[in-house]
């Protein structure tokens, strides 16, 4: 055993480092010959005869060397090394060709690498928590009878009643941990540093559920979620850095709601007990700190629901756990589930991984397909180029065949060359992929604010990177690509018969193959171009949709006050001061901005010609300051806007939007009519004084709903009126400036400080940023697919150029003859262009029909377009042939300027 | 095996001397040219059954001498026994076949 292993290792070493052994052998053989020579001389031969006899006697030194080499190392490794060295020499002989091939390979492989990084990080890699596949979110299906007055529909909550959670955590066997959490928005002050933070108040078991240790100090334990012990906080890594880093354990952080969402969290001083490692953001990206939450039941027995997650025991299915939850619930509540026809399970457990990734899976698959097509085009292109260049190597290959190289050996050598090319290309591709990943992350980054609704366009964006798995995938893909584009040319070229090559017969079949490949390239490029065109068109439509207001030069922000009850008083004096700031055209404030996901609807009754009609669906109500609508540039299409007099004492007025006017006041002039809102017994009768143009409040792709606007000063604060809270997340301020809105920010902060020393200006963004942020996803896909289509078209054009150029060089004599017989340059030009035109038309046709069949899969990503949008298809049908014709123009022109005499003489 | 036997009997030899010795022992012209000898030598050397070293001959030439190692001696014993067993078996079979 040992001797065999020893030999294997030594053979391996010799295979990789042959030089030392080679030199030793040389020396030994020379010594051998010398010894024989000596002996002959001893016997009396002359030195020359001795030497001659010795050499002859010893036999073929080269043969001995060969056998020695075969014995001392591995033959195939030696062959491989020789093939590679040969490949390098060959590639150096055609530097232009090599450069083009390497570049196209790098781009094709690199794009695939980058997309695979995303696919791997998002879909394949587990979440960065131990055994993350066990983590689930609990959804509860509550029948309508149990909600409110019992007459509403069934509801599905991504949350669980606390009482049931407590029971489950005691009794369940299918889950190891179960915990809940709630979003908290506060101002945190550590030392002198005050900042607004978003964090979570969590039940005691949450950190044990997640299973990640703190970087400094400790995490929250169940013992912390007890009244009196709960004034502790764990900071996120970025938060810790924001507070200056350093030794922070044991220091005190002061939490104030300041107009934010307390989320039931008790305000006051908290002790820092730990800091989490960088990148830890559970349950969502906006988690900046964690505090324990004592679970408190509602005094009147109502259900209190909070978002809940659980960790399954190993091997348990989600169905089994959900069933146990339901069983525990009915056991402890004593309620027997009605055995009705509705077999909706009470609980549904959804794995966190699926929840995160399912929304983007289709898009990622589309991107993967697109980039796969690009690679296919690249391989086809390189294969074609190899076939074309192969012609000039026919002599060399024929010679090799003549001296005895078997076909298999030739194929192996040519394949080695292709693999060498593709692996080099893959190396370049990896480098490109790193840049590509950075672009990807940049495109997918959002403002990351929880108030702007669906904040995460692409989950786990920070985890996407070119890691070991990606490099391995790239290497594997390079090998596959190398075989893909190398096999066909290798087989073709090695099938060279010696006589054929030396006689230079032309091969019609070879031409047909190359033409076929080019048609395939053009078809695939067309396909991609159509997809890209659709996405770009869709995005352009979206981006140019009129939002209903003017977002330019508009600064938006919030101010977190020390005494949030003063919010309105502060707002009024603040806005007044703002009006006198140079550069400020107008300022206002409101309960929520466009794109902010905060919505409240109130039942509305319209008094029309004395008849009261209650609207079925409650329109959206908006509380705004009197200058707000004017500041954001929402047009007043009828009547007037809000004025100074529409204050607390004045007669109640209201503005409605165009959608509401059209829908419920069909034809009749709404100005002057009265609407009533509020609960019975405490209704407010407001007069409609104006109609506002429709504002897209929730996204550029959603048609505006009915809305009405009430001046904030006229909103009754008496709880009997059951108005929604005035500023649940704080007021939003808007400032329209003459030019750059950020310029007034400094002055704004000064004014805030003057009015309230402890207030913090927060969530600063220009309206343009907010609007642009809302279309991040369509922009991302459009840009990516556009890049891929551009690459595809370029590569296809290069392919077409190559084929036409080769065809021209083959037909030089024919062209010479034609010109000698009287053909003009024009005629030659059209001859060549016609040939390329045929290829283009066939390729285009195939590509367009393929696109017509496949674009239906893009339906979910398109806005304002059908998947068979004629204008896009038409545009592609014009653009692609133009580019392709341009690519074939150069060789065509060269053909037309052939001197017939030289052509006829050259062959 | 033959190489090991020769080295074991004669002590360290260089490749030419080894070739001559093998021819001598075999009696008839032994079809052993450098083609067969050198690969065999390198195989044994890589296994560790023999060890090679450069030394000067009595005439002052540099030559690579091979010596059998302890492991080589063990291998020789094993190989010889195996060969004898095999030869014996074949003999018996042939005897059976002809009787």
PDB file of N, CA and C in Angstrom, chain A residues 545-611:
ATOM      1  N   UNK A 545     -45.378  58.804 -16.103  1.00  0.00           N
ATOM      2  CA  UNK A 545     -46.765  58.993 -15.672  1.00  0.00           C
ATOM      3  C   UNK A 545     -46.862  60.248 -14.821  1.00  0.00           C
ATOM      4  N   UNK A 546     -47.880  61.016 -15.066  1.00  0.00           N
ATOM      5  CA  UNK A 546     -48.063  62.217 -14.286  1.00  0.00           C
ATOM      6  C   UNK A 546     -48.512  61.841 -12.876  1.00  0.00           C
ATOM      7  N   UNK A 547     -47.723  62.187 -11.870  1.00  0.00           N
ATOM      8  CA  UNK A 547     -48.127  61.783 -10.523  1.00  0.00           C
ATOM      9  C   UNK A 547     -49.277  62.615  -9.968  1.00  0.00           C
ATOM     10  N   UNK A 548     -49.621  63.674 -10.657  1.00  0.00           N
ATOM     11  CA  UNK A 548     -50.715  64.511 -10.169  1.00  0.00           C
ATOM     12  C   UNK A 548     -50.222  65.677  -9.350  1.00  0.00           C
ATOM     13  N   UNK A 549     -48.921  65.730  -9.143  1.00  0.00           N
ATOM     14  CA  UNK A 549     -48.347  66.885  -8.458  1.00  0.00           C
ATOM     15  C   UNK A 549     -46.977  67.123  -9.065  1.00  0.00           C
ATOM     16  N   UNK A 550     -46.248  68.114  -8.582  1.00  0.00           N
ATOM     17  CA  UNK A 550     -44.961  68.443  -9.167  1.00  0.00           C
ATOM     18  C   UNK A 550     -43.849  68.101  -8.169  1.00  0.00           C
ATOM     19  N   UNK A 551     -43.132  67.020  -8.415  1.00  0.00           N
ATOM     20  CA  UNK A 551     -42.146  66.604  -7.414  1.00  0.00           C
ATOM     21  C   UNK A 551     -40.802  67.328  -7.471  1.00  0.00           C
ATOM     22  N   UNK A 552     -40.610  68.218  -8.408  1.00  0.00           N
ATOM     23  CA  UNK A 552     -39.280  68.816  -8.503  1.00  0.00           C
ATOM     24  C   UNK A 552     -39.088  69.894  -7.453  1.00  0.00           C
ATOM     25  N   UNK A 553     -37.858  70.036  -7.004  1.00  0.00           N
ATOM     26  CA  UNK A 553     -37.504  71.056  -6.013  1.00  0.00           C
ATOM     27  C   UNK A 553     -38.379  70.998  -4.771  1.00  0.00           C
ATOM     28  N   UNK A 554     -38.737  69.812  -4.370  1.00  0.00           N
ATOM     29  CA  UNK A 554     -39.615  69.666  -3.220  1.00  0.00           C
ATOM     30  C   UNK A 554     -38.884  68.875  -2.143  1.00  0.00           C
ATOM     31  N   UNK A 555     -38.655  69.507  -1.013  1.00  0.00           N
ATOM     32  CA  UNK A 555     -37.971  68.836   0.084  1.00  0.00           C
ATOM     33  C   UNK A 555     -39.005  68.298   1.067  1.00  0.00           C
ATOM     34  N   UNK A 556     -38.833  67.073   1.513  1.00  0.00           N
ATOM     35  CA  UNK A 556     -39.772  66.525   2.502  1.00  0.00           C
ATOM     36  C   UNK A 556     -38.997  66.003   3.700  1.00  0.00           C
ATOM     37  N   UNK A 557     -39.619  66.089   4.859  1.00  0.00           N
ATOM     38  CA  UNK A 557     -38.971  65.573   6.074  1.00  0.00           C
ATOM     39  C   UNK A 557     -39.985  65.519   7.196  1.00  0.00           C
ATOM     40  N   UNK A 558     -39.556  64.962   8.303  1.00  0.00           N
ATOM     41  CA  UNK A 558     -40.384  64.968   9.509  1.00  0.00           C
ATOM     42  C   UNK A 558     -39.588  65.629  10.624  1.00  0.00           C
ATOM     43  N   UNK A 559     -40.307  66.062  11.645  1.00  0.00           N
ATOM     44  CA  UNK A 559     -39.634  66.618  12.814  1.00  0.00           C
ATOM     45  C   UNK A 559     -40.143  65.887  14.046  1.00  0.00           C
ATOM     46  N   UNK A 560     -39.239  65.256  14.768  1.00  0.00           N
ATOM     47  CA  UNK A 560     -39.637  64.537  15.986  1.00  0.00           C
ATOM     48  C   UNK A 560     -39.521  65.485  17.160  1.00  0.00           C
ATOM     49  N   UNK A 561     -40.646  65.801  17.763  1.00  0.00           N
ATOM     50  CA  UNK A 561     -40.665  66.781  18.840  1.00  0.00           C
ATOM     51  C   UNK A 561     -40.537  66.105  20.189  1.00  0.00           C
ATOM     52  N   UNK A 562     -40.058  66.906  21.145  1.00  0.00           N
ATOM     53  CA  UNK A 562     -39.996  66.379  22.501  1.00  0.00           C
ATOM     54  C   UNK A 562     -41.379  66.218  23.090  1.00  0.00           C
ATOM     55  N   UNK A 563     -42.263  67.145  22.717  1.00  0.00           N
ATOM     56  CA  UNK A 563     -43.632  67.086  23.232  1.00  0.00           C
ATOM     57  C   UNK A 563     -44.587  66.951  22.066  1.00  0.00           C
ATOM     58  N   UNK A 564     -44.872  65.721  21.691  1.00  0.00           N
ATOM     59  CA  UNK A 564     -45.659  65.510  20.481  1.00  0.00           C
ATOM     60  C   UNK A 564     -47.057  66.085  20.526  1.00  0.00           C
ATOM     61  N   UNK A 565     -47.567  66.374  21.690  1.00  0.00           N
ATOM     62  CA  UNK A 565     -48.913  66.945  21.724  1.00  0.00           C
ATOM     63  C   UNK A 565     -48.908  68.360  21.177  1.00  0.00           C
ATOM     64  N   UNK A 566     -47.733  68.973  21.117  1.00  0.00           N
ATOM     65  CA  UNK A 566     -47.630  70.318  20.589  1.00  0.00           C
ATOM     66  C   UNK A 566     -47.497  70.328  19.076  1.00  0.00           C
ATOM     67  N   UNK A 567     -47.627  69.153  18.470  1.00  0.00           N
ATOM     68  CA  UNK A 567     -47.328  68.991  17.054  1.00  0.00           C
ATOM     69  C   UNK A 567     -47.962  70.080  16.213  1.00  0.00           C
ATOM     70  N   UNK A 568     -49.238  70.328  16.399  1.00  0.00           N
ATOM     71  CA  UNK A 568     -49.886  71.269  15.501  1.00  0.00           C
ATOM     72  C   UNK A 568     -49.429  72.692  15.754  1.00  0.00           C
ATOM     73  N   UNK A 569     -49.252  73.044  17.007  1.00  0.00           N
ATOM     74  CA  UNK A 569     -48.815  74.396  17.302  1.00  0.00           C
ATOM     75  C   UNK A 569     -47.447  74.625  16.692  1.00  0.00           C
ATOM     76  N   UNK A 570     -46.575  73.619  16.879  1.00  0.00           N
ATOM     77  CA  UNK A 570     -45.236  73.705  16.306  1.00  0.00           C
ATOM     78  C   UNK A 570     -45.328  73.852  14.800  1.00  0.00           C
ATOM     79  N   UNK A 571     -46.160  72.983  14.183  1.00  0.00           N
ATOM     80  CA  UNK A 571     -46.251  72.973  12.728  1.00  0.00           C
ATOM     81  C   UNK A 571     -46.658  74.346  12.200  1.00  0.00           C
ATOM     82  N   UNK A 572     -47.650  74.939  12.837  1.00  0.00           N
ATOM     83  CA  UNK A 572     -48.125  76.221  12.346  1.00  0.00           C
ATOM     84  C   UNK A 572     -47.040  77.285  12.402  1.00  0.00           C
ATOM     85  N   UNK A 573     -46.371  77.419  13.562  1.00  0.00           N
ATOM     86  CA  UNK A 573     -45.356  78.469  13.651  1.00  0.00           C
ATOM     87  C   UNK A 573     -44.152  78.137  12.781  1.00  0.00           C
ATOM     88  N   UNK A 574     -43.851  76.837  12.676  1.00  0.00           N
ATOM     89  CA  UNK A 574     -42.721  76.417  11.857  1.00  0.00           C
ATOM     90  C   UNK A 574     -42.948  76.814  10.399  1.00  0.00           C
ATOM     91  N   UNK A 575     -44.100  76.458   9.887  1.00  0.00           N
ATOM     92  CA  UNK A 575     -44.388  76.744   8.480  1.00  0.00           C
ATOM     93  C   UNK A 575     -44.408  78.248   8.219  1.00  0.00           C
ATOM     94  N   UNK A 576     -44.911  78.990   9.210  1.00  0.00           N
ATOM     95  CA  UNK A 576     -44.936  80.434   9.019  1.00  0.00           C
ATOM     96  C   UNK A 576     -43.522  80.978   8.923  1.00  0.00           C
ATOM     97  N   UNK A 577     -42.638  80.484   9.811  1.00  0.00           N
ATOM     98  CA  UNK A 577     -41.260  80.939   9.758  1.00  0.00           C
ATOM     99  C   UNK A 577     -40.617  80.552   8.438  1.00  0.00           C
ATOM    100  N   UNK A 578     -40.990  79.368   7.947  1.00  0.00           N
ATOM    101  CA  UNK A 578     -40.384  78.883   6.713  1.00  0.00           C
ATOM    102  C   UNK A 578     -40.697  79.806   5.543  1.00  0.00           C
ATOM    103  N   UNK A 579     -41.883  80.379   5.583  1.00  0.00           N
ATOM    104  CA  UNK A 579     -42.275  81.200   4.441  1.00  0.00           C
ATOM    105  C   UNK A 579     -41.371  82.404   4.263  1.00  0.00           C
ATOM    106  N   UNK A 580     -40.718  82.831   5.353  1.00  0.00           N
ATOM    107  CA  UNK A 580     -39.880  84.014   5.213  1.00  0.00           C
ATOM    108  C   UNK A 580     -38.420  83.663   4.927  1.00  0.00           C
ATOM    109  N   UNK A 581     -38.131  82.382   4.715  1.00  0.00           N
ATOM    110  CA  UNK A 581     -36.760  81.985   4.386  1.00  0.00           C
ATOM    111  C   UNK A 581     -36.517  82.263   2.908  1.00  0.00           C
ATOM    112  N   UNK A 582     -35.390  82.923   2.589  1.00  0.00           N
ATOM    113  CA  UNK A 582     -35.120  83.198   1.166  1.00  0.00           C
ATOM    114  C   UNK A 582     -34.915  81.894   0.410  1.00  0.00           C
ATOM    115  N   UNK A 583     -35.501  81.821  -0.742  1.00  0.00           N
ATOM    116  CA  UNK A 583     -35.377  80.610  -1.544  1.00  0.00           C
ATOM    117  C   UNK A 583     -36.553  79.675  -1.389  1.00  0.00           C
ATOM    118  N   UNK A 584     -37.366  79.924  -0.374  1.00  0.00           N
ATOM    119  CA  UNK A 584     -38.527  79.067  -0.171  1.00  0.00           C
ATOM    120  C   UNK A 584     -39.719  79.689  -0.870  1.00  0.00           C
ATOM    121  N   UNK A 585     -40.336  78.939  -1.768  1.00  0.00           N
ATOM    122  CA  UNK A 585     -41.491  79.458  -2.472  1.00  0.00           C
ATOM    123  C   UNK A 585     -42.765  79.210  -1.683  1.00  0.00           C
ATOM    124  N   UNK A 586     -42.803  78.033  -1.044  1.00  0.00           N
ATOM    125  CA  UNK A 586     -44.024  77.687  -0.326  1.00  0.00           C
ATOM    126  C   UNK A 586     -43.735  76.527   0.598  1.00  0.00           C
ATOM    127  N   UNK A 587     -44.495  76.414   1.665  1.00  0.00           N
ATOM    128  CA  UNK A 587     -44.285  75.317   2.606  1.00  0.00           C
ATOM    129  C   UNK A 587     -45.607  74.860   3.174  1.00  0.00           C
ATOM    130  N   UNK A 588     -45.676  73.595   3.573  1.00  0.00           N
ATOM    131  CA  UNK A 588     -46.915  73.085   4.155  1.00  0.00           C
ATOM    132  C   UNK A 588     -46.635  71.801   4.914  1.00  0.00           C
ATOM    133  N   UNK A 589     -47.673  71.224   5.487  1.00  0.00           N
ATOM    134  CA  UNK A 589     -47.496  69.956   6.165  1.00  0.00           C
ATOM    135  C   UNK A 589     -48.763  69.141   6.015  1.00  0.00           C
ATOM    136  N   UNK A 590     -48.653  67.864   6.234  1.00  0.00           N
ATOM    137  CA  UNK A 590     -49.802  66.979   6.065  1.00  0.00           C
ATOM    138  C   UNK A 590     -49.597  65.725   6.879  1.00  0.00           C
ATOM    139  N   UNK A 591     -50.674  64.958   6.961  1.00  0.00           N
ATOM    140  CA  UNK A 591     -50.642  63.729   7.728  1.00  0.00           C
ATOM    141  C   UNK A 591     -49.792  62.672   7.040  1.00  0.00           C
ATOM    142  N   UNK A 592     -49.868  62.644   5.705  1.00  0.00           N
ATOM    143  CA  UNK A 592     -49.005  61.719   4.975  1.00  0.00           C
ATOM    144  C   UNK A 592     -48.710  62.280   3.601  1.00  0.00           C
ATOM    145  N   UNK A 593     -47.600  61.825   3.044  1.00  0.00           N
ATOM    146  CA  UNK A 593     -47.170  62.260   1.722  1.00  0.00           C
ATOM    147  C   UNK A 593     -47.635  61.242   0.686  1.00  0.00           C
ATOM    148  N   UNK A 594     -47.596  61.628  -0.585  1.00  0.00           N
ATOM    149  CA  UNK A 594     -47.773  60.606  -1.618  1.00  0.00           C
ATOM    150  C   UNK A 594     -46.684  59.550  -1.465  1.00  0.00           C
ATOM    151  N   UNK A 595     -47.016  58.315  -1.724  1.00  0.00           N
ATOM    152  CA  UNK A 595     -46.097  57.175  -1.600  1.00  0.00           C
ATOM    153  C   UNK A 595     -45.915  56.729  -0.155  1.00  0.00           C
ATOM    154  N   UNK A 596     -46.404  57.465   0.798  1.00  0.00           N
ATOM    155  CA  UNK A 596     -46.330  56.983   2.177  1.00  0.00           C
ATOM    156  C   UNK A 596     -47.502  56.045   2.401  1.00  0.00           C
ATOM    157  N   UNK A 597     -47.220  54.861   2.918  1.00  0.00           N
ATOM    158  CA  UNK A 597     -48.299  53.894   3.036  1.00  0.00           C
ATOM    159  C   UNK A 597     -49.036  54.086   4.343  1.00  0.00           C
ATOM    160  N   UNK A 598     -49.860  55.076   4.373  1.00  0.00           N
ATOM    161  CA  UNK A 598     -50.704  55.312   5.538  1.00  0.00           C
ATOM    162  C   UNK A 598     -52.054  55.687   4.987  1.00  0.00           C
ATOM    163  N   UNK A 599     -53.051  54.954   5.347  1.00  0.00           N
ATOM    164  CA  UNK A 599     -54.319  55.180   4.697  1.00  0.00           C
ATOM    165  C   UNK A 599     -55.436  55.035   5.705  1.00  0.00           C
ATOM    166  N   UNK A 600     -56.339  55.960   5.688  1.00  0.00           N
ATOM    167  CA  UNK A 600     -57.529  55.823   6.526  1.00  0.00           C
ATOM    168  C   UNK A 600     -58.743  56.201   5.712  1.00  0.00           C
ATOM    169  N   UNK A 601     -59.767  55.452   5.891  1.00  0.00           N
ATOM    170  CA  UNK A 601     -60.973  55.809   5.148  1.00  0.00           C
ATOM    171  C   UNK A 601     -62.110  56.031   6.129  1.00  0.00           C
ATOM    172  N   UNK A 602     -62.919  57.007   5.811  1.00  0.00           N
ATOM    173  CA  UNK A 602     -64.074  57.313   6.643  1.00  0.00           C
ATOM    174  C   UNK A 602     -65.323  57.223   5.784  1.00  0.00           C
ATOM    175  N   UNK A 603     -66.334  56.693   6.375  1.00  0.00           N
ATOM    176  CA  UNK A 603     -67.602  56.640   5.651  1.00  0.00           C
ATOM    177  C   UNK A 603     -68.048  58.032   5.284  1.00  0.00           C
ATOM    178  N   UNK A 604     -68.529  58.177   4.080  1.00  0.00           N
ATOM    179  CA  UNK A 604     -68.904  59.489   3.578  1.00  0.00           C
ATOM    180  C   UNK A 604     -70.350  59.455   3.115  1.00  0.00           C
ATOM    181  N   UNK A 605     -71.071  60.502   3.486  1.00  0.00           N
ATOM    182  CA  UNK A 605     -72.442  60.626   2.992  1.00  0.00           C
ATOM    183  C   UNK A 605     -72.550  61.906   2.187  1.00  0.00           C
ATOM    184  N   UNK A 606     -73.128  61.782   1.022  1.00  0.00           N
ATOM    185  CA  UNK A 606     -73.269  62.964   0.166  1.00  0.00           C
ATOM    186  C   UNK A 606     -74.701  63.457   0.224  1.00  0.00           C
ATOM    187  N   UNK A 607     -74.860  64.760   0.474  1.00  0.00           N
ATOM    188  CA  UNK A 607     -76.211  65.329   0.423  1.00  0.00           C
ATOM    189  C   UNK A 607     -76.369  65.982  -0.929  1.00  0.00           C
ATOM    190  N   UNK A 608     -77.118  65.314  -1.786  1.00  0.00           N
ATOM    191  CA  UNK A 608     -77.265  65.801  -3.157  1.00  0.00           C
ATOM    192  C   UNK A 608     -78.692  66.215  -3.359  1.00  0.00           C
ATOM    193  N   UNK A 609     -78.894  67.495  -3.592  1.00  0.00           N
ATOM    194  CA  UNK A 609     -80.244  68.023  -3.794  1.00  0.00           C
ATOM    195  C   UNK A 609     -81.163  67.559  -2.671  1.00  0.00           C
ATOM    196  N   UNK A 610     -80.651  67.683  -1.466  1.00  0.00           N
ATOM    197  CA  UNK A 610     -81.488  67.330  -0.326  1.00  0.00           C
ATOM    198  C   UNK A 610     -81.485  65.846  -0.011  1.00  0.00           C
ATOM    199  N   UNK A 611     -81.057  65.000  -0.960  1.00  0.00           N
ATOM    200  CA  UNK A 611     -81.094  63.560  -0.698  1.00  0.00           C
ATOM    201  C   UNK A 611     -79.732  63.117  -0.187  1.00  0.00           C
TER     202      UNK A 611
END
